[in-house]
PDB file of C-alpha atoms in Angstrom:
ATOM      1  CA  UNK A 793       0.382  55.624  19.270  1.00  0.00           C
ATOM      2  CA  UNK A 794      -1.204  52.821  20.248  1.00  0.00           C
ATOM      3  CA  UNK A 795      -3.727  53.373  17.147  1.00  0.00           C
ATOM      4  CA  UNK A 796      -1.101  54.734  15.024  1.00  0.00           C
ATOM      5  CA  UNK A 797       0.666  52.200  12.095  1.00  0.00           C
ATOM      6  CA  UNK A 798       4.072  51.761  13.184  1.00  0.00           C
ATOM      7  CA  UNK A 799       2.822  50.562  16.157  1.00  0.00           C
ATOM      8  CA  UNK A 800       1.780  47.221  14.336  1.00  0.00           C
ATOM      9  CA  UNK A 801       4.573  47.468  12.043  1.00  0.00           C
ATOM     10  CA  UNK A 802       6.524  45.604  14.875  1.00  0.00           C
ATOM     11  CA  UNK A 803       3.992  43.372  15.505  1.00  0.00           C
ATOM     12  CA  UNK A 804       3.823  42.205  12.165  1.00  0.00           C
ATOM     13  CA  UNK A 805       7.725  41.792  11.377  1.00  0.00           C
ATOM     14  CA  UNK A 806       7.696  39.906  14.696  1.00  0.00           C
ATOM     15  CA  UNK A 807       4.903  37.443  13.626  1.00  0.00           C
ATOM     16  CA  UNK A 808       6.688  37.309  10.365  1.00  0.00           C
ATOM     17  CA  UNK A 809      10.091  36.197  11.187  1.00  0.00           C
ATOM     18  CA  UNK A 810       7.997  34.027  13.858  1.00  0.00           C
ATOM     19  CA  UNK A 811       6.525  32.028  10.634  1.00  0.00           C
ATOM     20  CA  UNK A 812       9.666  32.011   8.930  1.00  0.00           C
ATOM     21  CA  UNK A 813      11.041  30.451  11.985  1.00  0.00           C
ATOM     22  CA  UNK A 814       8.578  27.638  11.864  1.00  0.00           C
ATOM     23  CA  UNK A 815       8.949  26.534   8.778  1.00  0.00           C
ATOM     24  CA  UNK A 816      12.436  26.196   9.183  1.00  0.00           C
ATOM     25  CA  UNK A 817      11.668  24.100  12.028  1.00  0.00           C
ATOM     26  CA  UNK A 818       9.078  21.878   9.968  1.00  0.00           C
ATOM     27  CA  UNK A 819      11.396  21.696   6.991  1.00  0.00           C
ATOM     28  CA  UNK A 820      13.949  20.057   9.618  1.00  0.00           C
ATOM     29  CA  UNK A 821      11.376  18.049  11.378  1.00  0.00           C
ATOM     30  CA  UNK A 822      10.166  16.627   8.155  1.00  0.00           C
ATOM     31  CA  UNK A 823      13.833  15.902   6.957  1.00  0.00           C
ATOM     32  CA  UNK A 824      14.072  14.048   9.959  1.00  0.00           C
ATOM     33  CA  UNK A 825      11.393  11.871   9.771  1.00  0.00           C
ATOM     34  CA  UNK A 826      11.513  11.193   6.325  1.00  0.00           C
ATOM     35  CA  UNK A 827      15.388   9.735   7.231  1.00  0.00           C
ATOM     36  CA  UNK A 828      13.882   7.541   9.873  1.00  0.00           C
ATOM     37  CA  UNK A 829      11.239   6.357   7.821  1.00  0.00           C
ATOM     38  CA  UNK A 830      13.446   5.292   5.072  1.00  0.00           C
ATOM     39  CA  UNK A 831      16.130   3.814   7.251  1.00  0.00           C
ATOM     40  CA  UNK A 832      12.603   1.725   8.740  1.00  0.00           C
ATOM     41  CA  UNK A 833      11.844   1.191   5.336  1.00  0.00           C
ATOM     42  CA  UNK A 834      15.430  -0.406   4.213  1.00  0.00           C
ATOM     43  CA  UNK A 835      16.522  -2.142   7.103  1.00  0.00           C
ATOM     44  CA  UNK A 836      16.649  -6.094   7.769  1.00  0.00           C
ATOM     45  CA  UNK A 837      15.444  -9.218   5.854  1.00  0.00           C
ATOM     46  CA  UNK A 838      12.257  -8.780   6.024  1.00  0.00           C
ATOM     47  CA  UNK A 839      11.853  -5.653   2.753  1.00  0.00           C
ATOM     48  CA  UNK A 840      10.097  -8.602   0.628  1.00  0.00           C
ATOM     49  CA  UNK A 841       7.807  -9.582   3.235  1.00  0.00           C
ATOM     50  CA  UNK A 842       4.436  -7.508   1.657  1.00  0.00           C
ATOM     51  CA  UNK A 843       0.803  -8.787   2.686  1.00  0.00           C
ATOM     52  CA  UNK A 844      -0.160 -11.185   5.150  1.00  0.00           C
ATOM     53  CA  UNK A 845       1.023 -14.855   4.719  1.00  0.00           C
ATOM     54  CA  UNK A 846      -1.308 -17.544   6.385  1.00  0.00           C
ATOM     55  CA  UNK A 847      -0.411 -21.461   6.465  1.00  0.00           C
ATOM     56  CA  UNK A 848      -2.268 -24.416   7.029  1.00  0.00           C
ATOM     57  CA  UNK A 849      -1.240 -28.189   6.866  1.00  0.00           C
ATOM     58  CA  UNK A 850      -3.924 -30.532   6.474  1.00  0.00           C
ATOM     59  CA  UNK A 851      -3.687 -34.106   6.993  1.00  0.00           C
ATOM     60  CA  UNK A 852      -0.669 -36.258   5.040  1.00  0.00           C
ATOM     61  CA  UNK A 853       1.437 -33.174   5.298  1.00  0.00           C
ATOM     62  CA  UNK A 854      -0.710 -30.808   3.079  1.00  0.00           C
ATOM     63  CA  UNK A 855       0.614 -27.350   3.411  1.00  0.00           C
ATOM     64  CA  UNK A 856      -1.695 -25.033   2.029  1.00  0.00           C
ATOM     65  CA  UNK A 857      -1.711 -20.959   2.277  1.00  0.00           C
ATOM     66  CA  UNK A 858      -3.106 -17.377   1.564  1.00  0.00           C
ATOM     67  CA  UNK A 859      -1.550 -13.978   0.836  1.00  0.00           C
ATOM     68  CA  UNK A 860      -3.250 -11.624   1.414  1.00  0.00           C
ATOM     69  CA  UNK A 861      -2.505  -7.563  -0.061  1.00  0.00           C
ATOM     70  CA  UNK A 862      -4.804  -4.687   0.266  1.00  0.00           C
ATOM     71  CA  UNK A 863      -6.946  -3.688  -3.165  1.00  0.00           C
ATOM     72  CA  UNK A 864      -6.931  -0.163  -3.886  1.00  0.00           C
ATOM     73  CA  UNK A 865      -9.965   0.880  -5.678  1.00  0.00           C
ATOM     74  CA  UNK A 866     -11.478   4.303  -6.776  1.00  0.00           C
ATOM     75  CA  UNK A 867     -13.967   5.407  -4.338  1.00  0.00           C
ATOM     76  CA  UNK A 868     -17.803   5.105  -5.372  1.00  0.00           C
ATOM     77  CA  UNK A 869     -19.554   7.774  -6.869  1.00  0.00           C
ATOM     78  CA  UNK A 870     -22.808   9.076  -6.594  1.00  0.00           C
ATOM     79  CA  UNK A 871     -25.128   8.019  -9.962  1.00  0.00           C
ATOM     80  CA  UNK A 872     -26.083  11.996 -10.371  1.00  0.00           C
ATOM     81  CA  UNK A 873     -22.094  12.390 -11.015  1.00  0.00           C
ATOM     82  CA  UNK A 874     -21.894  10.172 -13.714  1.00  0.00           C
ATOM     83  CA  UNK A 875     -20.966  10.811 -17.187  1.00  0.00           C
ATOM     84  CA  UNK A 876     -20.465   9.791 -20.734  1.00  0.00           C
ATOM     85  CA  UNK A 877     -16.291   9.522 -19.451  1.00  0.00           C
ATOM     86  CA  UNK A 878     -17.539   6.886 -16.537  1.00  0.00           C
ATOM     87  CA  UNK A 879     -17.563   3.858 -19.223  1.00  0.00           C
ATOM     88  CA  UNK A 880     -13.937   4.628 -20.580  1.00  0.00           C
ATOM     89  CA  UNK A 881     -12.566   5.255 -16.155  1.00  0.00           C
ATOM     90  CA  UNK A 882     -14.401   1.888 -15.291  1.00  0.00           C
ATOM     91  CA  UNK A 883     -12.261   0.255 -18.222  1.00  0.00           C
ATOM     92  CA  UNK A 884      -9.217   2.275 -16.538  1.00  0.00           C
ATOM     93  CA  UNK A 885      -9.863   0.260 -13.090  1.00  0.00           C
ATOM     94  CA  UNK A 886     -10.313  -2.988 -14.447  1.00  0.00           C
ATOM     95  CA  UNK A 887      -7.596  -2.841 -16.024  1.00  0.00           C
ATOM     96  CA  UNK A 888      -5.398  -1.213 -12.493  1.00  0.00           C
ATOM     97  CA  UNK A 889      -7.232  -4.519 -10.279  1.00  0.00           C
ATOM     98  CA  UNK A 890      -5.356  -6.785 -13.254  1.00  0.00           C
ATOM     99  CA  UNK A 891      -2.221  -4.886 -12.942  1.00  0.00           C
ATOM    100  CA  UNK A 892      -2.749  -5.273  -9.064  1.00  0.00           C
ATOM    101  CA  UNK A 893      -3.600  -9.048  -8.985  1.00  0.00           C
ATOM    102  CA  UNK A 894       0.006  -9.170 -11.311  1.00  0.00           C
ATOM    103  CA  UNK A 895       2.043  -7.133  -8.730  1.00  0.00           C
ATOM    104  CA  UNK A 896       0.456  -9.712  -6.233  1.00  0.00           C
ATOM    105  CA  UNK A 897       1.479 -12.183  -7.700  1.00  0.00           C
ATOM    106  CA  UNK A 898       4.999 -11.067  -8.170  1.00  0.00           C
ATOM    107  CA  UNK A 899       5.478  -9.756  -4.467  1.00  0.00           C
ATOM    108  CA  UNK A 900       4.470 -14.057  -3.548  1.00  0.00           C
ATOM    109  CA  UNK A 901       7.169 -14.920  -6.362  1.00  0.00           C
ATOM    110  CA  UNK A 902       9.412 -12.550  -3.986  1.00  0.00           C
ATOM    111  CA  UNK A 903       8.261 -12.999  -0.699  1.00  0.00           C
ATOM    112  CA  UNK A 904      10.713 -15.388   1.508  1.00  0.00           C
ATOM    113  CA  UNK A 905       8.278 -16.657   3.872  1.00  0.00           C
ATOM    114  CA  UNK A 906       6.753 -18.250   0.479  1.00  0.00           C
ATOM    115  CA  UNK A 907      10.017 -19.794  -0.002  1.00  0.00           C
ATOM    116  CA  UNK A 908      10.466 -20.725   3.035  1.00  0.00           C
ATOM    117  CA  UNK A 909       7.356 -23.173   3.499  1.00  0.00           C
ATOM    118  CA  UNK A 910       7.490 -24.292   0.166  1.00  0.00           C
ATOM    119  CA  UNK A 911      10.996 -24.905  -0.608  1.00  0.00           C
ATOM    120  CA  UNK A 912      10.103 -27.147  -3.758  1.00  0.00           C
ATOM    121  CA  UNK A 913       7.641 -24.525  -5.066  1.00  0.00           C
ATOM    122  CA  UNK A 914       3.665 -23.759  -4.983  1.00  0.00           C
ATOM    123  CA  UNK A 915       1.090 -24.380  -7.175  1.00  0.00           C
ATOM    124  CA  UNK A 916      -2.022 -21.282  -7.178  1.00  0.00           C
ATOM    125  CA  UNK A 917      -5.489 -22.639  -6.702  1.00  0.00           C
ATOM    126  CA  UNK A 918      -6.956 -19.283  -6.538  1.00  0.00           C
ATOM    127  CA  UNK A 919      -6.721 -15.679  -6.943  1.00  0.00           C
ATOM    128  CA  UNK A 920      -9.131 -13.458  -6.602  1.00  0.00           C
ATOM    129  CA  UNK A 921      -9.664  -9.417  -5.825  1.00  0.00           C
ATOM    130  CA  UNK A 922     -13.337  -9.299  -3.410  1.00  0.00           C
ATOM    131  CA  UNK A 923     -13.508  -5.617  -1.755  1.00  0.00           C
ATOM    132  CA  UNK A 924     -10.522  -4.156  -0.951  1.00  0.00           C
ATOM    133  CA  UNK A 925      -8.303  -6.861  -0.442  1.00  0.00           C
ATOM    134  CA  UNK A 926      -6.249  -9.360  -3.186  1.00  0.00           C
ATOM    135  CA  UNK A 927      -6.236 -12.591  -1.902  1.00  0.00           C
ATOM    136  CA  UNK A 928      -4.220 -15.759  -3.226  1.00  0.00           C
ATOM    137  CA  UNK A 929      -4.457 -19.359  -2.152  1.00  0.00           C
ATOM    138  CA  UNK A 930      -1.683 -21.960  -3.319  1.00  0.00           C
ATOM    139  CA  UNK A 931      -0.323 -25.292  -2.266  1.00  0.00           C
ATOM    140  CA  UNK A 932       2.786 -26.664  -2.056  1.00  0.00           C
ATOM    141  CA  UNK A 933       4.421 -28.816  -4.173  1.00  0.00           C
ATOM    142  CA  UNK A 934       6.277 -31.992  -2.924  1.00  0.00           C
ATOM    143  CA  UNK A 935       8.261 -33.090  -5.401  1.00  0.00           C
ATOM    144  CA  UNK A 936      10.146 -31.438  -8.296  1.00  0.00           C
TER     145      UNK A 936
END
């Protein structure tokens, strides 16, 4: 009787029931995690603070800063996988880097740390993308 098809049927039904129950728990856990992440992302006055903001004060109160954000690039592929469509993808990637630089400028303008450090505004002295990060360097304005 152990080898009869009916003996395996309750086991299969039990296994299916366990999977359905586990799936319901995973949905609940996923929902809780999403709610927690949303709460963390939307809470507090630091929501406009994106990226790293380093400051330096030189002699005669010259205030410099460096703003750094991660740069997202397409992963490199072996030469053997390149095709004629590769050139068009490289053009799209360059546009993407330009878009990311513009987005970094926007984030810098909105960042409360910059507004606090440079209350009269700032001038960008350098802006570039290197390896895996975007770097914007600037100096605070001293007159209006």
